[in-house]
CSV table of C-alpha atoms in Angstrom, one decimal:
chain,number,residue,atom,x,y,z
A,231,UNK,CA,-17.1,-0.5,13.0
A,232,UNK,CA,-13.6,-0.3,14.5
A,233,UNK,CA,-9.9,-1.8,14.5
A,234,UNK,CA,-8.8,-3.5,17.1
A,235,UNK,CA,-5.1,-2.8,17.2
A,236,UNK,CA,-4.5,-0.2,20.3
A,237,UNK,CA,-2.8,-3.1,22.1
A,238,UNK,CA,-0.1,-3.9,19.2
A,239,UNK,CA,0.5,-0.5,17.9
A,240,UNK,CA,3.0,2.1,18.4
A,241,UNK,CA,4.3,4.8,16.6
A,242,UNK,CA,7.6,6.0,15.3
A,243,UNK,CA,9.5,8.6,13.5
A,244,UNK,CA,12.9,8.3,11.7
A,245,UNK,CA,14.5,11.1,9.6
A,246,UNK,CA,15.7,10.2,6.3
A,247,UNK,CA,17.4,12.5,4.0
A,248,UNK,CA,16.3,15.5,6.0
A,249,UNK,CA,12.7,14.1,5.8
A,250,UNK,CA,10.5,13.0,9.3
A,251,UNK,CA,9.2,9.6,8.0
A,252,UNK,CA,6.1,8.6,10.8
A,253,UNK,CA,5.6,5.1,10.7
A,254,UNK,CA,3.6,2.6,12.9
A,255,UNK,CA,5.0,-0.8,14.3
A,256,UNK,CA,2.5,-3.2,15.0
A,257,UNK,CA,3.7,-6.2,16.7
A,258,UNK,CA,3.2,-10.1,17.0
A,259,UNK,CA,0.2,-11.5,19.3
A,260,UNK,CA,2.7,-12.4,22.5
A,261,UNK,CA,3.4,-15.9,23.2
A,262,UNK,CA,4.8,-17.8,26.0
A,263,UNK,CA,8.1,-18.1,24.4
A,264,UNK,CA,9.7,-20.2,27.3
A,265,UNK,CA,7.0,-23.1,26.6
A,266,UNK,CA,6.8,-22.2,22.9
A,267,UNK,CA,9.0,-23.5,20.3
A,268,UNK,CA,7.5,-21.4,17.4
A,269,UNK,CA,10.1,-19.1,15.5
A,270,UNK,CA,10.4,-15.8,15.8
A,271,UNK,CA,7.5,-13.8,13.6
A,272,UNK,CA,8.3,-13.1,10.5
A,273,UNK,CA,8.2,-8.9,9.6
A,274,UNK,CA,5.9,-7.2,7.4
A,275,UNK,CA,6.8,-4.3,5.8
A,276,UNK,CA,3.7,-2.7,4.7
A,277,UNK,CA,3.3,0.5,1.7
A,278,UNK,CA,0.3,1.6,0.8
A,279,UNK,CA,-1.7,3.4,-1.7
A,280,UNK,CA,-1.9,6.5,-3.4
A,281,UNK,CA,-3.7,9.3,-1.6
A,282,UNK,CA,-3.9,6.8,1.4
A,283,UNK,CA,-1.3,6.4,4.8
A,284,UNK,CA,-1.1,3.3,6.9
A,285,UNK,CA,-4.7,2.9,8.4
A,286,UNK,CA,-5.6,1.7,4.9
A,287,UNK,CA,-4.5,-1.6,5.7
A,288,UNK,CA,-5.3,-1.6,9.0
A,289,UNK,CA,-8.2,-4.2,9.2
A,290,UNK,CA,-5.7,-6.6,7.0
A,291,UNK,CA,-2.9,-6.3,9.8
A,292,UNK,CA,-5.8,-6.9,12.6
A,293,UNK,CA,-6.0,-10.3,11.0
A,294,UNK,CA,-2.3,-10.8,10.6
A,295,UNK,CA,-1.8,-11.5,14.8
A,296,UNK,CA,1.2,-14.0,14.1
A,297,UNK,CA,2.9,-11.5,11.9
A,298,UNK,CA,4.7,-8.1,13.1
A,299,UNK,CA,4.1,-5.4,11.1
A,300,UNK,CA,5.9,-1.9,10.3
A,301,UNK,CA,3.9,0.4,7.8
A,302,UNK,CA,5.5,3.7,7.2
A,303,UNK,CA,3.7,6.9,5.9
A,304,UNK,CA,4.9,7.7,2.5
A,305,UNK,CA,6.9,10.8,2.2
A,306,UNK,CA,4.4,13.6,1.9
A,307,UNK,CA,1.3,11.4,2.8
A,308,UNK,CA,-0.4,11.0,6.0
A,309,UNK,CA,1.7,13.1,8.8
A,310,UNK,CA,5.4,12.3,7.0
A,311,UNK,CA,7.0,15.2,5.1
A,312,UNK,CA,7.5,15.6,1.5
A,313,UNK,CA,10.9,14.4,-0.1
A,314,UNK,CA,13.1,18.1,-0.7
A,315,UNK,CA,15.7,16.5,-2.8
A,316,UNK,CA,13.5,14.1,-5.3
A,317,UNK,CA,10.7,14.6,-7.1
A,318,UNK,CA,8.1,12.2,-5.9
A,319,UNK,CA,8.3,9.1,-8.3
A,320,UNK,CA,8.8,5.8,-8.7
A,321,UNK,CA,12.2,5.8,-8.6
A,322,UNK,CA,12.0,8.0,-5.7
A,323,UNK,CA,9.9,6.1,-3.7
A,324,UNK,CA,12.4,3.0,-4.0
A,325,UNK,CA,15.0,4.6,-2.9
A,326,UNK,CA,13.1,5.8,0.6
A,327,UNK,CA,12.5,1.9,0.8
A,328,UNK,CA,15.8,1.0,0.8
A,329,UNK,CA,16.6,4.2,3.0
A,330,UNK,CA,14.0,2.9,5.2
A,331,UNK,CA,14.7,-0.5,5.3
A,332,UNK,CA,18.5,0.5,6.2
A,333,UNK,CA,17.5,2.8,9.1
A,334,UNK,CA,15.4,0.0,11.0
A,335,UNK,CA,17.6,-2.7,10.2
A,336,UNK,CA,15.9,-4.8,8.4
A,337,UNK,CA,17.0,-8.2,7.1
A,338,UNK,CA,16.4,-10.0,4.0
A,339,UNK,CA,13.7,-12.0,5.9
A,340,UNK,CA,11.6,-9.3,5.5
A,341,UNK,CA,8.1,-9.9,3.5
A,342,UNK,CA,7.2,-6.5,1.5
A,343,UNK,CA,3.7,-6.1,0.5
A,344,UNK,CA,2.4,-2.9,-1.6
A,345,UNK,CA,-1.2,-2.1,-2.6
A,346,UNK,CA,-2.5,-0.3,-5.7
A,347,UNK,CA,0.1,2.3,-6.0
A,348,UNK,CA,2.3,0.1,-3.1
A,349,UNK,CA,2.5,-2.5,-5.9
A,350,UNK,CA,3.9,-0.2,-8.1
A,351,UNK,CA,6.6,1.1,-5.7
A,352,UNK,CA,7.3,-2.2,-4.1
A,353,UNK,CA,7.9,-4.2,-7.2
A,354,UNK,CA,10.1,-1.8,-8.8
A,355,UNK,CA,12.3,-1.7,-6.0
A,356,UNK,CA,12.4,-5.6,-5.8
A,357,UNK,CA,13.7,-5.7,-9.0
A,358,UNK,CA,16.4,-2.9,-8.2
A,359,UNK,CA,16.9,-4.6,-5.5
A,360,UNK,CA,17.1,-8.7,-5.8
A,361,UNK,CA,18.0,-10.0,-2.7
A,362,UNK,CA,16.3,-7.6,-0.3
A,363,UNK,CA,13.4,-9.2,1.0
A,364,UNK,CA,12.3,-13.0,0.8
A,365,UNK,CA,8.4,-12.2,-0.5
A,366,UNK,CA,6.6,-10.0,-2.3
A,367,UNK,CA,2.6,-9.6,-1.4
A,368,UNK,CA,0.8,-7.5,-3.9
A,369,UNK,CA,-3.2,-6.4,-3.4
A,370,UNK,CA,-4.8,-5.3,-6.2
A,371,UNK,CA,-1.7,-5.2,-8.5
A,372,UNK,CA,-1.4,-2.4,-10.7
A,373,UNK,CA,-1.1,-4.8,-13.5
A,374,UNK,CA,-1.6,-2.3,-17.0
A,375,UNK,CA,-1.0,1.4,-17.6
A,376,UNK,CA,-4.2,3.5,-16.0
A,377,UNK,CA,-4.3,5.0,-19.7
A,378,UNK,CA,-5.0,2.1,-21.6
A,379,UNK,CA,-8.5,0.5,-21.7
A,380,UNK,CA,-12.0,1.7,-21.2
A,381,UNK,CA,-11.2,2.9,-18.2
A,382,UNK,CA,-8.2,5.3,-19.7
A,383,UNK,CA,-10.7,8.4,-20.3
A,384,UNK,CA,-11.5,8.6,-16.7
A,385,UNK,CA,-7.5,8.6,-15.9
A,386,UNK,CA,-6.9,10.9,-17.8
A,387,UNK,CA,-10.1,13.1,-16.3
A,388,UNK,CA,-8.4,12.6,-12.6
A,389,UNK,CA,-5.1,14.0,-14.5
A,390,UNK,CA,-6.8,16.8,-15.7
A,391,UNK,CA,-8.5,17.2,-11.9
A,392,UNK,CA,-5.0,16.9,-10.6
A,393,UNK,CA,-3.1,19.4,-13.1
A,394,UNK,CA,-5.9,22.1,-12.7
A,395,UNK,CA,-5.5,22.1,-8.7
A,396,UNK,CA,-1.9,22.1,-8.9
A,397,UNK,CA,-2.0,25.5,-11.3
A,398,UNK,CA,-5.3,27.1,-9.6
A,399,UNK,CA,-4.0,29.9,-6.8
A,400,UNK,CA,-3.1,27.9,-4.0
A,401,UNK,CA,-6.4,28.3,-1.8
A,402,UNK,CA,-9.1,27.0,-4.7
A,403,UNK,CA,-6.7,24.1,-5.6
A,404,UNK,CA,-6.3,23.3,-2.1
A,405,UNK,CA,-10.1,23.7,-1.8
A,406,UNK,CA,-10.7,20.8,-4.9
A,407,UNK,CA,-8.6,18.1,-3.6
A,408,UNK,CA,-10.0,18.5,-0.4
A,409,UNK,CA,-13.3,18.8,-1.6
A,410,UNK,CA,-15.4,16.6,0.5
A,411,UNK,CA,-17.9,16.0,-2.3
A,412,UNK,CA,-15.2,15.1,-5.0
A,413,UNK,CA,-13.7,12.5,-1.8
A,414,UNK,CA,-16.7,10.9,-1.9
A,415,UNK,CA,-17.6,10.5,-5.1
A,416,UNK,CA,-14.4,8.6,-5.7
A,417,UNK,CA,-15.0,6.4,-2.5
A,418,UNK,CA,-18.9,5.3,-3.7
A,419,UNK,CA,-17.0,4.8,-7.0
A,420,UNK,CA,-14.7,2.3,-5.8
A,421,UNK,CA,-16.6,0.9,-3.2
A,422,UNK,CA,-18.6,-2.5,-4.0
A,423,UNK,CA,-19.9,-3.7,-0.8
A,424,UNK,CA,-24.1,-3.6,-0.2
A,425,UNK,CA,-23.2,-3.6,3.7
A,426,UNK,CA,-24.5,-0.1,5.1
A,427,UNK,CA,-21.9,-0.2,8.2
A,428,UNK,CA,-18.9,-1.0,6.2
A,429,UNK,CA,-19.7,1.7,3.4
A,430,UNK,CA,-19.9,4.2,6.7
A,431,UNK,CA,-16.3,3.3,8.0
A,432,UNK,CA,-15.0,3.1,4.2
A,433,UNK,CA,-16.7,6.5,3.4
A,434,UNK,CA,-15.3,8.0,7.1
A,435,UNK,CA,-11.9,6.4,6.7
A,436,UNK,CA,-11.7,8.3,2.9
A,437,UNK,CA,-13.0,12.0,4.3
A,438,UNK,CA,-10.4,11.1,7.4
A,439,UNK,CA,-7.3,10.1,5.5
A,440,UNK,CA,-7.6,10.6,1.7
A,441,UNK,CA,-7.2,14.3,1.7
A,442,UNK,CA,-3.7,14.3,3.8
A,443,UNK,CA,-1.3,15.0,1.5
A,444,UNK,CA,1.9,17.7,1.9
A,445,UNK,CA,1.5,19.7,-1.3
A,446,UNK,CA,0.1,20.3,-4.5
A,447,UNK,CA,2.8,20.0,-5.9
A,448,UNK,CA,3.8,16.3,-5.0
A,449,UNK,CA,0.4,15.4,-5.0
A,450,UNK,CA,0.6,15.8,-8.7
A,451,UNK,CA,4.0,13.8,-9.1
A,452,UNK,CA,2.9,10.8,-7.1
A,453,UNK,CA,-0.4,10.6,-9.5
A,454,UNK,CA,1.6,10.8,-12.7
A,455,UNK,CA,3.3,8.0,-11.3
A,456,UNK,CA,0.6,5.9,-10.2
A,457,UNK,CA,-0.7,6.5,-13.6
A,458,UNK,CA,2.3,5.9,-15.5
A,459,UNK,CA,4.1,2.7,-13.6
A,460,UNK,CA,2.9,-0.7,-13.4
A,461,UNK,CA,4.1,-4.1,-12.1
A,462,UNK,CA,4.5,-5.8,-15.4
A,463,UNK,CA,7.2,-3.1,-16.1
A,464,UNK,CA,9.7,-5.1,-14.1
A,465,UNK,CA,7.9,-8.7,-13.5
A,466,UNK,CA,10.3,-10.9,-14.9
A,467,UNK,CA,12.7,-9.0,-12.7
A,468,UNK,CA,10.6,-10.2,-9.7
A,469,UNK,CA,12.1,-13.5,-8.7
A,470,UNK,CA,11.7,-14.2,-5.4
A,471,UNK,CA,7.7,-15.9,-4.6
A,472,UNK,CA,5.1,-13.2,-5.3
A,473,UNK,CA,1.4,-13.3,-4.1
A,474,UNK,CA,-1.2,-11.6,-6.2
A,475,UNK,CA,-4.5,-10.8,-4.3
A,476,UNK,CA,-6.7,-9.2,-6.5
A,477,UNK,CA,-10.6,-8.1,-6.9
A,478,UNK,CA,-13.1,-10.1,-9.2
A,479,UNK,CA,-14.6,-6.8,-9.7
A,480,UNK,CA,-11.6,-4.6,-10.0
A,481,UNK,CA,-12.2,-1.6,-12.1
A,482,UNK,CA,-8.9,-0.1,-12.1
A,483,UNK,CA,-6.5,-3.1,-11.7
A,484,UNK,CA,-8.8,-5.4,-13.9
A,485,UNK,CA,-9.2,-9.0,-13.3
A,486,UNK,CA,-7.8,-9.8,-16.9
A,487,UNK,CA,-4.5,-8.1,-16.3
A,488,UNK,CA,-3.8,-9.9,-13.1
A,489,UNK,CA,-3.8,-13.3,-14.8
A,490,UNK,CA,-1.8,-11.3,-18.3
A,491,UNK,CA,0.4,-10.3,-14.8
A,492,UNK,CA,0.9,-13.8,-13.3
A,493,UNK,CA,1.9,-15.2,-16.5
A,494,UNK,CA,4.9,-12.9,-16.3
A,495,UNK,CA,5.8,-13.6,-13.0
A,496,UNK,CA,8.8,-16.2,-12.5
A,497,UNK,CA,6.7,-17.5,-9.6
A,498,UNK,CA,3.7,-16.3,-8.6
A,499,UNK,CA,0.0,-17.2,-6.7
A,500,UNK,CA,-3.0,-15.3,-7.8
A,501,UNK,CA,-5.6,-15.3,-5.1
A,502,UNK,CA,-8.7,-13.6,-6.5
A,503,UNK,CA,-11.7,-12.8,-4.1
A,504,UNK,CA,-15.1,-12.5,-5.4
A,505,UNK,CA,-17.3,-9.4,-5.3
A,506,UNK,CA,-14.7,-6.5,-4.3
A,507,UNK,CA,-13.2,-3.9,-6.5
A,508,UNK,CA,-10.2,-2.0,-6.0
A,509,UNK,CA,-10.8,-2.1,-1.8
A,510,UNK,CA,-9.9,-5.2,-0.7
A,511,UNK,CA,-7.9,-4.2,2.3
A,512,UNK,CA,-10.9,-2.6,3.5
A,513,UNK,CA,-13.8,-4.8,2.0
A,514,UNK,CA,-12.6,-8.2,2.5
A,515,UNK,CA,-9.2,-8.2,5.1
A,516,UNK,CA,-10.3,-11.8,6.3
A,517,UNK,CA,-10.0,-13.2,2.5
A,518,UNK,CA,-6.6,-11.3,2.3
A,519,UNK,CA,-5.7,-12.0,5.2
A,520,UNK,CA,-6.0,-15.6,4.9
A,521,UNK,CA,-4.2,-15.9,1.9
A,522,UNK,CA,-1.5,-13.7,3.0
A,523,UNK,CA,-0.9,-16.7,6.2
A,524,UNK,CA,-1.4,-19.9,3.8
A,525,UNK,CA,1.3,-18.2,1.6
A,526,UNK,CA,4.1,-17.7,4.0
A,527,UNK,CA,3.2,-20.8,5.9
A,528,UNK,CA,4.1,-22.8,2.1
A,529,UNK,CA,7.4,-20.8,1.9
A,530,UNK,CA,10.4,-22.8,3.5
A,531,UNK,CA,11.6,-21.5,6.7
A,532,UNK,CA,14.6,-19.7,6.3
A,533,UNK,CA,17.1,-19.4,9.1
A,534,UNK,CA,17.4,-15.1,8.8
A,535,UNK,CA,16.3,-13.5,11.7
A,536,UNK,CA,15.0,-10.1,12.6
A,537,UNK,CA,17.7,-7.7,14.0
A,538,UNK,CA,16.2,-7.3,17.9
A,539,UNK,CA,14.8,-11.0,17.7
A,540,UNK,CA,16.2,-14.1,19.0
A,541,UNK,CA,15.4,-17.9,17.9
């Protein structure tokens, strides 16, 4: 199983704060724009997960051609560097969004979508930020605090996990983040799909990718944050049109919470998808993707365009 995306992608770098950022452009399918009066495409600013970096949502872009997309590395995930004058928070995060957003010049027609941890990041800055971007396209919303529930005892076990590699001596914590049996315990876990090929790619995307982090040290911050934000912290902030897309059989952003969540929301579409968990954007990216296009496509055009496009 592969993405097919080498003929749209390309990859960037921008320095922020003294930080590299790496971030990946992938843009629109090319039309004959001389015989075709379609608008420019709409950009799709993309943030993803915890522990994750852009090829996460990955196979949801493949099925976005009309769309062009930019999905940065968080700092100190993937290949970008760790912030050096923040500690890596909520907060924190925001403001490299609107760093971020500033250095490529990107204009309030801008769509924002966050996953799991992106929800968290992206909806916060929304509401710090009203005006900033048009939409708001949440997957698997973190709707409650990871410490509440039934689930709460196993959040606070990953906390545990995560303090006791941060204080170990630097090789042995090193050595049980990494750990390739502790990565794929947490991908079966999430995983919810009975297809043998697509647990293959979801279990080789997790050993590739889940275990690129800077530090330690901001390893720990960012999961105290994933564990302690949520997007009903700010929802009545969140204004603008806001798409839920969340998992019938969500474990860790519940399928309760979501519709707890939507009634919060100004104005908001919940889109749930039966028989995934917590990895929709790997699991089901035609469902997502699908709802992601019928949602703009009922938004009323707006006459902002792209810096670098023309009408």
């Amino acid at each position: 199983m592969t993405v097919d995306l080498d003929a749209r992608r390309s990859r960037h770098s921008v320095t922020l704060r003294g930080v590299r950022i790496d971030y990946w452009q992938y843009s629109a399918a090319s039309v004959d724009t001389q015989l075709s009066t379609a608008p420019a495409p709409r950009t799709l600013l993309v943030v993803h997960g915890f522990r994750g970096d852009h090829h996460g949502l990955e196979r949801v872009v493949e099925q976005l051609p009309g769309l062009r997309v930019i999905m940065p590395d968080l700092p100190g995930f993937g290949t970008s560097a760790a912030l050096i004058d923040a500690p890596h928070d909520v907060p924190a995060y925001g403001r490299f969004l609107a760093d971020f957003m500033d250095a490529l010049d990107l204009g309030t027609g801008t769509v924002l979508l966050g996953h799991s941890f992106g929800s968290i990041v992206t909806s916060h800055f929304v509401a710090e930020h009203p005006g900033k971007v048009r939409e708001l396209i949440l997957i698997n919303p973190i709707a409650a605090p990871a410490l509440e529930g039934p689930k709460g005892i196993l959040s606070k076990l990953a906390e545990f996990y995560y303090l006791a590699s941060a204080r170990l001596p630097a090789r042995a914590g090193n050595a049980l983040l990494r750990s390739k049996t502790i990565v794929h315990l947490m991908s079966v876990t999430m995983a919810k799909s009975k297809d043998k090929a697509l647990l293959r790619f979801i279990h080789q995307q997790h050993h590739a990718y889940f275990s690129l982090f800077a530090d330690r040290d901001m390893l720990l911050q960012s999961f105290r944050a994933s564990v302690g934000g949520t997007v009903r912290q700010v929802a009545s902030q969140l204004t603008l049109p806001v798409l839920l897309i969340a998992g019938a059989d969500d474990e860790i952003a519940t399928l309760p919470t979501q519709y707890k969540l939507l009634e919060l929301l100004p104005d908001a579409k919940l889109v749930v998808i039966s028989a995934v968990g917590h990895l929709i954007h790997y699991e089901t990216p035609v469902p997502a993707a699908g709802a992601i296009a019928a949602f703009l496509a009922q938004q009323p055009e707006s006459s902002d365009v792209q810096p670098g496009q023309s009408r």
